[in-house]
Amino acid sequence: MREAPKSPCVVAQPSAPPLDEMQPLVVDSSADVQSPVDEDQSQDTLSPVPKAYVEAAKGDMAVASARWKATLAWRKKERVDSILDEPMPHFGLIKANFPHYFHKCGRKHEPVFYEKYGHIEWKRLRAHGVPQHRLLRHSTLCIEFLWRVLMVDDDQPFLHVVDLEGMRWKELRHQDRWFRTFYEQLADCLRKHYYDRSAHVYLLNPPNWVMWLWNIAKLGINKSTLERITIVRGDKKIYDALAARISHENIPEEYGGGSVGRAPEEDVLFQLQDFNNKVAGVDYPLVGAFAKRPFLGTGLQS
């Protein structure tokens, strides 16, 4: 039987995580999910409104409470609390054509998530019959895996690395409605149901047209947010920027680091899908340091 990999970044999680200072996340989905869920789980028996919701509403408890209830209702409707136990038939295909991965941790034990927007094979995904709601469901799975498995508590941030190399304005401009609708739905869901927990965001290798758009967009971004964003080009500068927050042995080889191959976090995610898809000889990997936690103190696990 294959055992869950060990990660150098994940520490043992507390048996009863604190309920204060919690924040939400996830992606919209109209998927016809078949995973079981306890129908008795109700927003009427929830923990108090998380502090993050109150802060986002500038102290307006009515607004914060309404947002929290909307998120909980959405999670129940979309069965998000059981998503980590759900088979994903398109998981491997999406991972192969939509490059994104978790890879070890930062110097302060923050999980690190990498995305390579310039290498997404949208046409291939469509040709293989991957519907929008499955892409959104997959994105939700990744966020829940980050928040409920890799993050040791509800206050831990993460590092987000977005590689823009290969993005072409002409290709984006000519993408059809299928492509745009996916991102519109994803952005809307994140805005409604998740709050930013990134300690720092790296934008790597942006083409000139992205920089032109960025120079306009940043005029409307507050100073504290701008301080958490690093834009950098060139192999040496990229490595130096990442190394400021991630040790050499945890930086992927493709960015000049000493970490070769797939990280333990990805091994666990792939093993989880093998288990959910009933692959013979695969053990359940969400145990020990990788045991899943409830969502923001709701007590709802699956």
CSV table of C-alpha atoms in Angstrom, one decimal:
chain,number,residue,atom,x,y,z
A,1,MET,CA,0.0,0.0,0.0
A,2,ARG,CA,1.3,3.4,-0.9
A,3,GLU,CA,1.7,5.7,2.0
A,4,ALA,CA,1.3,9.5,2.1
A,5,PRO,CA,4.6,11.4,1.4
A,6,LYS,CA,6.3,13.4,4.1
A,7,SER,CA,6.7,17.1,3.6
A,8,PRO,CA,9.4,19.3,5.2
A,9,CYS,CA,7.0,22.2,5.3
A,10,VAL,CA,3.9,20.8,7.0
A,11,VAL,CA,3.9,20.6,10.7
A,12,ALA,CA,1.5,18.7,12.9
A,13,GLN,CA,-1.9,20.4,13.0
A,14,PRO,CA,-3.7,21.2,16.3
A,15,SER,CA,-6.5,18.9,17.2
A,16,ALA,CA,-8.8,21.9,17.9
A,17,PRO,CA,-7.8,24.8,15.7
A,18,PRO,CA,-8.7,28.3,17.0
A,19,LEU,CA,-11.9,29.9,15.8
A,20,ASP,CA,-10.7,33.5,15.6
A,21,GLU,CA,-9.5,35.4,12.7
A,22,MET,CA,-10.7,33.2,9.9
A,23,GLN,CA,-11.2,33.9,6.2
A,24,PRO,CA,-13.0,32.3,3.3
A,25,LEU,CA,-12.1,31.1,-0.2
A,26,VAL,CA,-13.2,29.0,-3.3
A,27,VAL,CA,-14.4,29.0,-6.8
A,28,ASP,CA,-17.9,28.9,-8.4
A,29,SER,CA,-19.2,25.7,-9.8
A,30,SER,CA,-22.3,24.3,-11.3
A,31,ALA,CA,-21.0,20.8,-11.1
A,32,ASP,CA,-23.3,18.0,-10.5
A,33,VAL,CA,-21.4,16.7,-7.5
A,34,GLN,CA,-22.3,13.2,-6.2
A,35,SER,CA,-20.2,13.2,-3.0
A,36,PRO,CA,-22.1,12.7,0.2
A,37,VAL,CA,-22.7,15.5,2.6
A,38,ASP,CA,-24.5,15.8,5.9
A,39,GLU,CA,-27.8,17.5,5.1
A,40,ASP,CA,-28.0,18.5,8.8
A,41,GLN,CA,-25.1,20.8,8.4
A,42,SER,CA,-26.8,24.2,8.5
A,43,GLN,CA,-25.8,27.8,8.6
A,44,ASP,CA,-28.1,28.0,11.6
A,45,THR,CA,-25.5,26.1,13.8
A,46,LEU,CA,-22.4,28.0,12.6
A,47,SER,CA,-19.6,29.6,14.5
A,48,PRO,CA,-19.6,33.4,14.9
A,49,VAL,CA,-18.8,35.5,11.9
A,50,PRO,CA,-15.0,35.3,11.2
A,51,LYS,CA,-13.0,38.3,12.1
A,52,ALA,CA,-11.8,38.6,8.4
A,53,TYR,CA,-15.4,39.2,7.3
A,54,VAL,CA,-15.9,41.9,9.9
A,55,GLU,CA,-12.7,43.7,8.9
A,56,ALA,CA,-13.6,43.5,5.2
A,57,ALA,CA,-17.0,45.1,6.0
A,58,LYS,CA,-15.2,47.8,8.0
A,59,GLY,CA,-16.9,46.7,11.2
A,60,ASP,CA,-20.4,46.6,9.8
A,61,MET,CA,-21.7,43.4,11.4
A,62,ALA,CA,-24.9,43.4,9.3
A,63,VAL,CA,-22.8,43.3,6.1
A,64,ALA,CA,-20.3,40.9,7.5
A,65,SER,CA,-23.0,38.5,8.7
A,66,ALA,CA,-24.8,38.6,5.3
A,67,ARG,CA,-21.6,37.8,3.5
A,68,TRP,CA,-20.8,34.9,5.8
A,69,LYS,CA,-24.2,33.4,5.5
A,70,ALA,CA,-24.1,33.7,1.7
A,71,THR,CA,-20.7,31.9,1.7
A,72,LEU,CA,-22.0,29.1,3.9
A,73,ALA,CA,-25.2,28.7,1.8
A,74,TRP,CA,-23.0,28.6,-1.3
A,75,ARG,CA,-20.7,26.0,0.2
A,76,LYS,CA,-23.7,23.8,1.2
A,77,LYS,CA,-25.4,24.2,-2.2
A,78,GLU,CA,-22.1,23.3,-4.1
A,79,ARG,CA,-21.1,20.7,-1.5
A,80,VAL,CA,-17.7,22.3,-1.1
A,81,ASP,CA,-17.2,20.9,2.4
A,82,SER,CA,-16.9,17.4,0.8
A,83,ILE,CA,-14.9,18.3,-2.2
A,84,LEU,CA,-11.7,16.8,-0.8
A,85,ASP,CA,-13.4,13.4,-0.9
A,86,GLU,CA,-14.8,13.8,-4.4
A,87,PRO,CA,-13.5,12.0,-7.5
A,88,MET,CA,-12.3,14.4,-10.2
A,89,PRO,CA,-12.5,12.7,-13.6
A,90,HIS,CA,-10.6,15.4,-15.4
A,91,PHE,CA,-8.0,16.0,-12.7
A,92,GLY,CA,-5.0,14.6,-14.7
A,93,LEU,CA,-6.0,16.2,-17.9
A,94,ILE,CA,-6.4,19.6,-16.3
A,95,LYS,CA,-3.1,19.4,-14.5
A,96,ALA,CA,-1.3,18.4,-17.8
A,97,ASN,CA,-2.8,21.4,-19.7
A,98,PHE,CA,-3.2,24.0,-17.0
A,99,PRO,CA,0.3,24.2,-15.4
A,100,HIS,CA,-0.1,24.9,-11.6
A,101,TYR,CA,1.4,23.2,-8.6
A,102,PHE,CA,2.2,23.5,-4.9
A,103,HIS,CA,5.9,23.3,-4.2
A,104,LYS,CA,7.2,23.1,-0.6
A,105,CYS,CA,7.2,26.3,1.5
A,106,GLY,CA,8.7,29.7,2.2
A,107,ARG,CA,11.2,30.6,5.0
A,108,LYS,CA,8.3,31.2,7.4
A,109,HIS,CA,6.7,27.9,6.4
A,110,GLU,CA,4.2,29.5,4.0
A,111,PRO,CA,2.9,27.1,1.4
A,112,VAL,CA,3.9,28.2,-2.1
A,113,PHE,CA,1.6,28.0,-5.2
A,114,TYR,CA,2.9,28.4,-8.7
A,115,GLU,CA,0.9,29.1,-11.9
A,116,LYS,CA,2.1,29.4,-15.5
A,117,TYR,CA,-0.5,31.3,-17.3
A,118,GLY,CA,1.4,31.5,-20.6
A,119,HIS,CA,1.4,27.7,-21.0
A,120,ILE,CA,-2.3,27.0,-20.6
A,121,GLU,CA,-3.6,24.8,-23.4
A,122,TRP,CA,-7.2,26.1,-23.6
A,123,LYS,CA,-7.9,24.7,-27.0
A,124,ARG,CA,-6.7,21.2,-25.9
A,125,LEU,CA,-8.9,21.3,-22.8
A,126,ARG,CA,-11.9,22.1,-24.9
A,127,ALA,CA,-11.0,19.5,-27.5
A,128,HIS,CA,-11.0,16.9,-24.8
A,129,GLY,CA,-14.4,18.0,-23.6
A,130,VAL,CA,-13.5,19.6,-20.3
A,131,PRO,CA,-16.5,21.8,-19.4
A,132,GLN,CA,-16.2,25.1,-17.6
A,133,HIS,CA,-17.8,23.9,-14.4
A,134,ARG,CA,-15.2,21.2,-14.1
A,135,LEU,CA,-12.4,23.7,-14.4
A,136,LEU,CA,-14.0,25.8,-11.7
A,137,ARG,CA,-14.5,22.7,-9.6
A,138,HIS,CA,-10.9,21.8,-10.0
A,139,SER,CA,-9.9,25.3,-8.9
A,140,THR,CA,-12.1,25.0,-5.8
A,141,LEU,CA,-10.4,21.7,-5.0
A,142,CYS,CA,-6.9,23.3,-5.1
A,143,ILE,CA,-8.0,26.2,-2.9
A,144,GLU,CA,-9.6,23.9,-0.3
A,145,PHE,CA,-6.5,21.7,-0.4
A,146,LEU,CA,-4.4,24.8,0.3
A,147,TRP,CA,-6.6,26.2,3.1
A,148,ARG,CA,-7.7,23.0,4.8
A,149,VAL,CA,-4.6,20.8,4.4
A,150,LEU,CA,-1.4,22.7,3.7
A,151,MET,CA,-2.2,25.8,5.9
A,152,VAL,CA,-1.7,24.8,9.5
A,153,ASP,CA,-4.3,27.3,10.9
A,154,ASP,CA,-6.7,30.0,9.7
A,155,ASP,CA,-4.1,32.8,10.0
A,156,GLN,CA,-1.3,31.2,7.9
A,157,PRO,CA,-0.6,33.1,4.6
A,158,PHE,CA,0.9,31.6,1.4
A,159,LEU,CA,3.2,32.7,-1.4
A,160,HIS,CA,1.8,33.0,-4.9
A,161,VAL,CA,4.1,32.8,-7.9
A,162,VAL,CA,2.5,33.7,-11.3
A,163,ASP,CA,4.7,33.1,-14.3
A,164,LEU,CA,3.4,35.1,-17.3
A,165,GLU,CA,6.1,34.1,-19.8
A,166,GLY,CA,4.5,33.1,-23.1
A,167,MET,CA,1.3,35.2,-22.7
A,168,ARG,CA,0.4,36.9,-26.0
A,169,TRP,CA,-2.1,39.7,-26.4
A,170,LYS,CA,-3.2,38.4,-29.8
A,171,GLU,CA,-4.1,35.0,-28.4
A,172,LEU,CA,-6.0,36.4,-25.4
A,173,ARG,CA,-7.9,38.9,-27.6
A,174,HIS,CA,-9.1,36.2,-29.9
A,175,GLN,CA,-10.1,33.8,-27.2
A,176,ASP,CA,-13.8,32.9,-27.4
A,177,ARG,CA,-16.5,33.4,-24.9
A,178,TRP,CA,-15.8,30.0,-23.2
A,179,PHE,CA,-12.4,31.3,-22.0
A,180,ARG,CA,-13.7,34.7,-20.8
A,181,THR,CA,-16.7,33.2,-19.0
A,182,PHE,CA,-14.5,30.8,-17.0
A,183,TYR,CA,-12.4,33.7,-15.7
A,184,GLU,CA,-15.4,35.9,-15.0
A,185,GLN,CA,-17.0,33.2,-13.0
A,186,LEU,CA,-13.8,32.4,-11.1
A,187,ALA,CA,-13.2,36.0,-10.3
A,188,ASP,CA,-16.8,36.5,-9.1
A,189,CYS,CA,-16.6,33.5,-6.8
A,190,LEU,CA,-13.3,34.5,-5.3
A,191,ARG,CA,-14.6,38.0,-4.7
A,192,LYS,CA,-17.7,36.7,-2.9
A,193,HIS,CA,-16.5,33.8,-1.0
A,194,TYR,CA,-12.7,34.1,-0.4
A,195,TYR,CA,-10.3,36.6,1.0
A,196,ASP,CA,-6.7,37.2,0.0
A,197,ARG,CA,-4.3,35.3,2.2
A,198,SER,CA,-1.2,35.8,0.2
A,199,ALA,CA,1.8,37.1,2.1
A,200,HIS,CA,3.4,38.0,-1.2
A,201,VAL,CA,2.7,37.7,-4.9
A,202,TYR,CA,5.4,37.3,-7.6
A,203,LEU,CA,4.6,38.2,-11.2
A,204,LEU,CA,7.4,36.7,-13.3
A,205,ASN,CA,8.4,37.4,-16.9
A,206,PRO,CA,5.5,39.8,-17.8
A,207,PRO,CA,5.4,40.8,-21.5
A,208,ASN,CA,5.5,44.5,-22.4
A,209,TRP,CA,1.7,44.7,-22.9
A,210,VAL,CA,1.1,43.3,-19.4
A,211,MET,CA,3.4,46.0,-17.9
A,212,TRP,CA,1.5,48.7,-19.8
A,213,LEU,CA,-1.7,47.5,-18.3
A,214,TRP,CA,-0.1,47.1,-14.9
A,215,ASN,CA,1.2,50.7,-14.9
A,216,ILE,CA,-2.4,51.8,-15.3
A,217,ALA,CA,-4.0,49.4,-12.9
A,218,LYS,CA,-1.6,50.0,-10.0
A,219,LEU,CA,-2.8,53.6,-9.8
A,220,GLY,CA,-6.0,52.3,-8.1
A,221,ILE,CA,-4.2,49.8,-5.8
A,222,ASN,CA,-3.4,50.8,-2.2
A,223,LYS,CA,0.1,51.1,-1.0
A,224,SER,CA,0.0,48.1,1.4
A,225,THR,CA,-1.1,45.8,-1.4
A,226,LEU,CA,1.5,47.1,-3.8
A,227,GLU,CA,4.2,46.3,-1.2
A,228,ARG,CA,3.2,42.7,-1.4
A,229,ILE,CA,3.7,42.4,-5.2
A,230,THR,CA,7.0,41.9,-6.9
A,231,ILE,CA,7.3,42.0,-10.7
A,232,VAL,CA,10.6,40.7,-12.1
A,233,ARG,CA,12.1,39.4,-15.3
A,234,GLY,CA,15.3,37.4,-16.0
A,235,ASP,CA,16.5,34.2,-14.5
A,236,LYS,CA,19.0,35.7,-12.0
A,237,LYS,CA,16.6,38.4,-10.8
A,238,ILE,CA,13.8,35.9,-10.5
A,239,TYR,CA,15.9,33.6,-8.4
A,240,ASP,CA,17.0,36.4,-6.2
A,241,ALA,CA,13.5,37.6,-5.7
A,242,LEU,CA,12.2,34.1,-4.7
A,243,ALA,CA,15.2,33.4,-2.5
A,244,ALA,CA,14.4,36.4,-0.4
A,245,ARG,CA,11.4,34.4,1.0
A,246,ILE,CA,12.1,30.8,-0.1
A,247,SER,CA,15.2,28.8,0.8
A,248,HIS,CA,17.3,27.5,-2.1
A,249,GLU,CA,16.4,23.9,-1.5
A,250,ASN,CA,12.7,24.7,-1.7
A,251,ILE,CA,12.8,26.7,-5.0
A,252,PRO,CA,11.9,24.6,-8.0
A,253,GLU,CA,14.8,23.8,-10.4
A,254,GLU,CA,13.2,25.6,-13.2
A,255,TYR,CA,13.6,28.9,-11.3
A,256,GLY,CA,17.2,28.2,-10.3
A,257,GLY,CA,16.6,26.4,-7.1
A,258,GLY,CA,17.8,23.1,-5.7
A,259,SER,CA,14.4,21.3,-5.6
A,260,VAL,CA,14.1,18.7,-8.3
A,261,GLY,CA,10.9,17.0,-9.4
A,262,ARG,CA,7.4,17.1,-7.9
A,263,ALA,CA,7.0,18.2,-4.3
A,264,PRO,CA,5.4,16.1,-1.5
A,265,GLU,CA,2.4,18.4,-1.5
A,266,GLU,CA,1.7,17.6,-5.1
A,267,ASP,CA,2.3,13.9,-4.4
A,268,VAL,CA,-0.4,14.0,-1.7
A,269,LEU,CA,-2.9,15.8,-4.0
A,270,PHE,CA,-2.4,13.3,-6.8
A,271,GLN,CA,-2.6,10.4,-4.3
A,272,LEU,CA,-5.8,11.9,-2.9
A,273,GLN,CA,-7.4,11.8,-6.4
A,274,ASP,CA,-6.1,8.2,-7.0
A,275,PHE,CA,-7.8,7.2,-3.7
A,276,ASN,CA,-11.0,9.0,-4.5
A,277,ASN,CA,-11.0,7.4,-7.9
A,278,LYS,CA,-10.6,4.0,-6.2
A,279,VAL,CA,-7.2,3.1,-7.7
A,280,ALA,CA,-6.1,-0.2,-6.3
A,281,GLY,CA,-3.4,-0.2,-3.6
A,282,VAL,CA,-3.6,3.5,-2.8
A,283,ASP,CA,-4.0,4.6,0.9
A,284,TYR,CA,-5.9,7.7,2.0
A,285,PRO,CA,-3.2,10.4,2.2
A,286,LEU,CA,-4.9,13.1,4.4
A,287,VAL,CA,-3.5,11.8,7.7
A,288,GLY,CA,-1.0,13.0,10.2
A,289,ALA,CA,0.6,16.3,9.1
A,290,PHE,CA,-1.7,16.3,6.1
A,291,ALA,CA,-5.0,15.8,8.0
A,292,LYS,CA,-7.7,18.2,6.8
A,293,ARG,CA,-9.1,20.9,9.0
A,294,PRO,CA,-12.6,22.3,9.2
A,295,PHE,CA,-13.4,25.4,7.1
A,296,LEU,CA,-12.9,28.5,9.1
A,297,GLY,CA,-14.1,27.1,12.4
A,298,THR,CA,-17.4,25.9,11.1
A,299,GLY,CA,-16.7,22.4,12.3
A,300,LEU,CA,-17.7,21.1,8.9
A,301,GLN,CA,-15.2,18.7,7.5
A,302,SER,CA,-16.9,16.6,4.8
